[in-house]
C-alpha cells in the first residue's frame, strides 16, 4: 500500500482507543479490477446490481431475461464476494450503488465496474459501502456528460477512491458488530411480518364478509 493518510473515527471500541490512527488508502491498493469476460459462453445466470436489492438475478428482478444468451460474451464473470459498482444514479443511490455479490458465480454487464479485495475483511467493506462517506469523492471526479442518470468516472479515478483501512482485528470487530445489528433487524422484520399475517387472519374471522345480494330476475319481470 502506498500514499497512506492517517484518520481517526469519531466512535471506537474501547479496546482500540489507544491503537493509533487508521490508514486511508486507495481502493486500487487493496483491491483489483475483475475484467474476465465470458468468451467461452458459459451458461451462467445474468446478474444485476439494483439500488434497492443489491446483486440479484436479472430474471428475478425483471421477471424475465432481458439479455440474449448469445450477447453475453462481453459480460464480466463475477464470483462470490466480488464487489460491483453500478454507475446508474437514483434517489436512494445518488452516485450509484456498490454491492457485494453473495449469490455465486454469474455474469454482469460491462457497464458495471467489478473489483475484488485482496486485503482486509470483506464484511467490513460491505458495511462501509452502505454509508455515504465515499459519495463526495465520486461526485467530484464524475463527468455526467449527456447521460444525466449515470455517473461517468474513469477507471483510474474510481480505483483511486479513498478507503479507510484500520487494523484487521478492528475491521473484524466492526463488521461483526454491525452484522449482529443487521441480524436483529431481520429478526424484527420477520416478527412484524408474522404478526401482520396473524392479524389479517384474525380480521377475516372477526368481521363478517359482505356478500352481494342475489336477485331472481324472473320475479321482477312480467
Short mmCIF file of C-alpha atoms in Angstrom, two decimals:
data_model
loop_
_atom_site.label_atom_id
_atom_site.label_comp_id
_atom_site.label_asym_id
_atom_site.label_seq_id
_atom_site.Cartn_x
_atom_site.Cartn_y
_atom_site.Cartn_z
CA UNK A 1 0.00 0.00 0.00
CA UNK A 2 1.27 3.48 -0.88
CA UNK A 3 0.47 7.13 -0.17
CA UNK A 4 -1.44 6.39 3.03
CA UNK A 5 -3.21 9.08 5.03
CA UNK A 6 -3.93 8.84 8.75
CA UNK A 7 -7.51 9.29 10.02
CA UNK A 8 -9.43 8.76 13.25
CA UNK A 9 -13.08 7.66 13.64
CA UNK A 10 -15.40 9.57 15.98
CA UNK A 11 -16.60 6.37 17.65
CA UNK A 12 -14.37 3.46 18.56
CA UNK A 13 -14.50 0.26 20.61
CA UNK A 14 -12.70 0.67 23.99
CA UNK A 15 -10.02 -1.89 23.23
CA UNK A 16 -8.89 0.10 20.18
CA UNK A 17 -8.89 3.62 21.65
CA UNK A 18 -5.13 3.57 22.10
CA UNK A 19 -4.39 1.60 18.93
CA UNK A 20 -3.40 4.65 16.93
CA UNK A 21 -4.80 6.20 13.77
CA UNK A 22 -6.36 4.38 10.84
CA UNK A 23 -4.78 4.39 7.44
CA UNK A 24 -6.66 5.80 4.45
CA UNK A 25 -5.67 4.01 1.26
CA UNK A 26 -6.73 3.98 -2.35
CA UNK A 27 -9.15 1.27 -3.47
CA UNK A 28 -6.60 0.12 -6.03
CA UNK A 29 -4.08 -0.57 -3.24
CA UNK A 30 -6.25 -3.23 -1.60
CA UNK A 31 -8.48 -4.43 -4.45
CA UNK A 32 -8.08 -5.44 -8.09
CA UNK A 33 -10.42 -4.93 -11.02
CA UNK A 34 -12.11 -8.01 -12.45
CA UNK A 35 -12.36 -7.89 -16.24
CA UNK A 36 -12.61 -11.57 -17.16
CA UNK A 37 -15.15 -11.81 -19.97
CA UNK A 38 -17.47 -14.69 -20.79
CA UNK A 39 -15.77 -15.51 -24.10
CA UNK A 40 -16.35 -19.26 -23.62
CA UNK A 41 -20.11 -18.61 -23.43
CA UNK A 42 -20.51 -20.27 -20.05
CA UNK A 43 -24.10 -20.93 -19.06
CA UNK A 44 -24.19 -18.59 -16.06
CA UNK A 45 -27.03 -16.53 -14.60
CA UNK A 46 -27.16 -12.88 -15.62
CA UNK A 47 -26.87 -10.68 -12.54
CA UNK A 48 -27.79 -7.07 -11.97
CA UNK A 49 -26.93 -4.60 -9.23
CA UNK A 50 -30.06 -2.79 -8.07
CA UNK A 51 -30.03 0.14 -5.69
CA UNK A 52 -32.73 -1.39 -3.51
CA UNK A 53 -31.90 -5.09 -3.55
CA UNK A 54 -28.18 -5.28 -4.24
CA UNK A 55 -26.94 -8.00 -6.58
CA UNK A 56 -29.76 -10.25 -7.77
CA UNK A 57 -30.50 -12.48 -10.72
CA UNK A 58 -31.77 -10.42 -13.62
CA UNK A 59 -34.69 -12.77 -14.29
CA UNK A 60 -35.87 -12.33 -10.69
CA UNK A 61 -35.50 -8.55 -10.77
CA UNK A 62 -37.24 -8.00 -14.10
CA UNK A 63 -39.42 -11.17 -14.01
CA UNK A 64 -37.77 -12.16 -17.28
CA UNK A 65 -34.41 -12.33 -19.01
CA UNK A 66 -33.73 -9.15 -20.97
CA UNK A 67 -30.39 -10.19 -22.49
CA UNK A 68 -29.99 -12.93 -25.07
CA UNK A 69 -27.57 -15.73 -24.19
CA UNK A 70 -25.72 -15.01 -27.46
CA UNK A 71 -24.93 -11.46 -26.31
CA UNK A 72 -23.12 -12.43 -23.11
CA UNK A 73 -19.60 -12.95 -24.45
CA UNK A 74 -18.58 -9.41 -23.44
CA UNK A 75 -20.14 -9.67 -19.98
CA UNK A 76 -17.84 -9.91 -16.96
CA UNK A 77 -17.72 -13.14 -14.97
CA UNK A 78 -18.21 -12.34 -11.28
CA UNK A 79 -17.60 -14.62 -8.31
CA UNK A 80 -18.83 -14.76 -4.74
CA UNK A 81 -17.57 -11.81 -2.66
CA UNK A 82 -16.74 -9.69 -5.70
CA UNK A 83 -17.99 -6.10 -5.42
CA UNK A 84 -19.84 -4.36 -8.22
CA UNK A 85 -20.34 -0.65 -8.87
CA UNK A 86 -23.39 0.38 -10.87
CA UNK A 87 -22.95 3.96 -12.17
CA UNK A 88 -26.70 4.47 -12.60
CA UNK A 89 -27.91 7.05 -10.09
CA UNK A 90 -31.25 7.14 -8.30
CA UNK A 91 -32.93 8.73 -5.29
CA UNK A 92 -31.68 6.02 -2.93
CA UNK A 93 -28.28 5.69 -4.63
CA UNK A 94 -27.27 9.25 -5.62
CA UNK A 95 -23.88 8.18 -7.01
CA UNK A 96 -24.85 4.61 -7.87
CA UNK A 97 -24.63 1.56 -5.56
CA UNK A 98 -21.62 -0.58 -4.71
CA UNK A 99 -22.81 -4.06 -3.71
CA UNK A 100 -21.22 -7.35 -2.71
CA UNK A 101 -22.07 -10.47 -4.68
CA UNK A 102 -23.42 -13.14 -2.33
CA UNK A 103 -25.33 -15.34 -4.76
CA UNK A 104 -22.48 -17.12 -6.54
CA UNK A 105 -20.88 -17.03 -9.96
CA UNK A 106 -22.66 -15.16 -12.73
CA UNK A 107 -22.15 -12.61 -15.50
CA UNK A 108 -22.70 -8.87 -15.39
CA UNK A 109 -22.89 -6.05 -17.91
CA UNK A 110 -19.56 -4.41 -18.85
CA UNK A 111 -21.21 -1.11 -17.89
CA UNK A 112 -20.52 -2.13 -14.29
CA UNK A 113 -17.15 -1.95 -12.53
CA UNK A 114 -16.25 -5.22 -10.82
CA UNK A 115 -13.48 -5.46 -8.22
CA UNK A 116 -12.19 -7.94 -5.66
CA UNK A 117 -10.48 -7.18 -2.36
CA UNK A 118 -7.06 -8.75 -1.89
CA UNK A 119 -6.51 -7.29 1.57
CA UNK A 120 -8.81 -6.66 4.52
CA UNK A 121 -12.15 -8.02 5.70
CA UNK A 122 -14.88 -8.10 3.02
CA UNK A 123 -17.64 -7.79 5.63
CA UNK A 124 -16.08 -4.53 6.82
CA UNK A 125 -16.02 -3.10 3.29
CA UNK A 126 -19.57 -4.25 2.60
CA UNK A 127 -20.77 -2.20 5.57
CA UNK A 128 -18.60 0.75 4.55
CA UNK A 129 -20.20 0.97 1.11
CA UNK A 130 -23.62 1.21 2.77
CA UNK A 131 -22.56 4.61 4.14
CA UNK A 132 -22.42 7.81 2.10
CA UNK A 133 -18.86 8.66 3.19
CA UNK A 134 -17.47 7.82 -0.25
CA UNK A 135 -20.11 9.67 -2.27
CA UNK A 136 -18.48 13.10 -2.41
CA UNK A 137 -15.29 11.74 -3.96
CA UNK A 138 -17.23 10.25 -6.89
CA UNK A 139 -19.25 13.44 -7.32
CA UNK A 140 -16.03 15.43 -7.51
CA UNK A 141 -14.48 13.06 -10.06
CA UNK A 142 -17.52 12.27 -12.20
CA UNK A 143 -18.40 13.76 -15.55
CA UNK A 144 -22.13 13.38 -16.12
CA UNK A 145 -21.97 14.23 -19.81
CA UNK A 146 -25.07 13.58 -21.90
CA UNK A 147 -26.40 10.84 -19.64
CA UNK A 148 -27.71 12.74 -16.62
CA UNK A 149 -28.85 9.48 -14.98
CA UNK A 150 -25.42 7.86 -14.98
CA UNK A 151 -22.08 8.69 -13.36
CA UNK A 152 -19.23 8.83 -15.85
CA UNK A 153 -15.98 8.19 -13.99
CA UNK A 154 -12.69 6.87 -15.31
CA UNK A 155 -11.30 3.55 -14.10
CA UNK A 156 -8.24 5.34 -12.73
CA UNK A 157 -10.34 7.76 -10.69
CA UNK A 158 -12.64 5.02 -9.45
CA UNK A 159 -9.76 2.82 -8.27
CA UNK A 160 -8.35 5.93 -6.57
CA UNK A 161 -11.36 6.03 -4.24
CA UNK A 162 -10.12 6.69 -0.66
CA UNK A 163 -10.91 3.78 1.68
CA UNK A 164 -10.49 3.67 5.49
CA UNK A 165 -8.23 0.79 6.46
CA UNK A 166 -7.96 0.10 10.21
CA UNK A 167 -6.01 -2.90 11.57
CA UNK A 168 -7.58 -6.21 10.54
CA UNK A 169 -8.72 -7.08 14.08
CA UNK A 170 -10.59 -3.78 14.30
CA UNK A 171 -12.12 -4.30 10.86
CA UNK A 172 -13.43 -7.69 12.01
CA UNK A 173 -14.77 -6.27 15.29
CA UNK A 174 -16.69 -3.51 13.48
CA UNK A 175 -18.02 -5.90 10.83
CA UNK A 176 -19.16 -8.44 13.43
CA UNK A 177 -20.93 -5.76 15.48
CA UNK A 178 -22.76 -4.25 12.50
CA UNK A 179 -23.69 -7.69 11.13
CA UNK A 180 -25.23 -8.62 14.50
CA UNK A 181 -27.40 -5.49 14.29
CA UNK A 182 -28.48 -6.49 10.77
CA UNK A 183 -29.48 -9.90 12.14
CA UNK A 184 -31.55 -8.23 14.87
CA UNK A 185 -33.26 -6.01 12.29
CA UNK A 186 -34.02 -9.06 10.12
CA UNK A 187 -35.45 -10.90 13.14
CA UNK A 188 -37.70 -7.95 13.94
CA UNK A 189 -38.81 -7.67 10.31
CA UNK A 190 -39.70 -11.39 10.33
CA UNK A 191 -41.63 -10.93 13.57
CA UNK A 192 -43.57 -7.96 12.18
CA UNK A 193 -44.37 -9.91 9.00
CA UNK A 194 -45.71 -12.84 11.02
CA UNK A 195 -47.77 -10.53 13.25
CA UNK A 196 -49.31 -8.87 10.20
CA UNK A 197 -50.24 -12.28 8.80
CA UNK A 198 -51.68 -13.29 12.19
CA UNK A 199 -53.70 -10.05 12.42
CA UNK A 200 -55.09 -10.45 8.89
CA UNK A 201 -56.18 -13.99 9.74
CA UNK A 202 -57.99 -12.78 12.88
CA UNK A 203 -59.69 -9.96 11.00
CA UNK A 204 -61.04 -12.38 8.40
CA UNK A 205 -62.74 -14.33 11.21
CA UNK A 206 -63.82 -11.38 13.39
CA UNK A 207 -65.64 -9.45 10.68
CA UNK A 208 -68.49 -10.97 8.66
CA UNK A 209 -67.98 -10.98 4.92
CA UNK A 210 -70.24 -8.73 2.88
CA UNK A 211 -71.92 -10.78 0.21
CA UNK A 212 -73.58 -9.30 -2.87
CA UNK A 213 -77.36 -9.89 -2.65
CA UNK A 214 -78.79 -12.31 -5.18
CA UNK A 215 -81.81 -11.15 -7.15
CA UNK A 216 -84.02 -13.51 -9.14
CA UNK A 217 -84.66 -11.52 -12.29
CA UNK A 218 -87.81 -13.56 -13.07
CA UNK A 219 -89.58 -12.13 -10.01
CA UNK A 220 -89.30 -8.55 -11.21
CA UNK A 221 -90.02 -9.01 -14.90
CA UNK A 222 -93.60 -9.56 -16.03
#
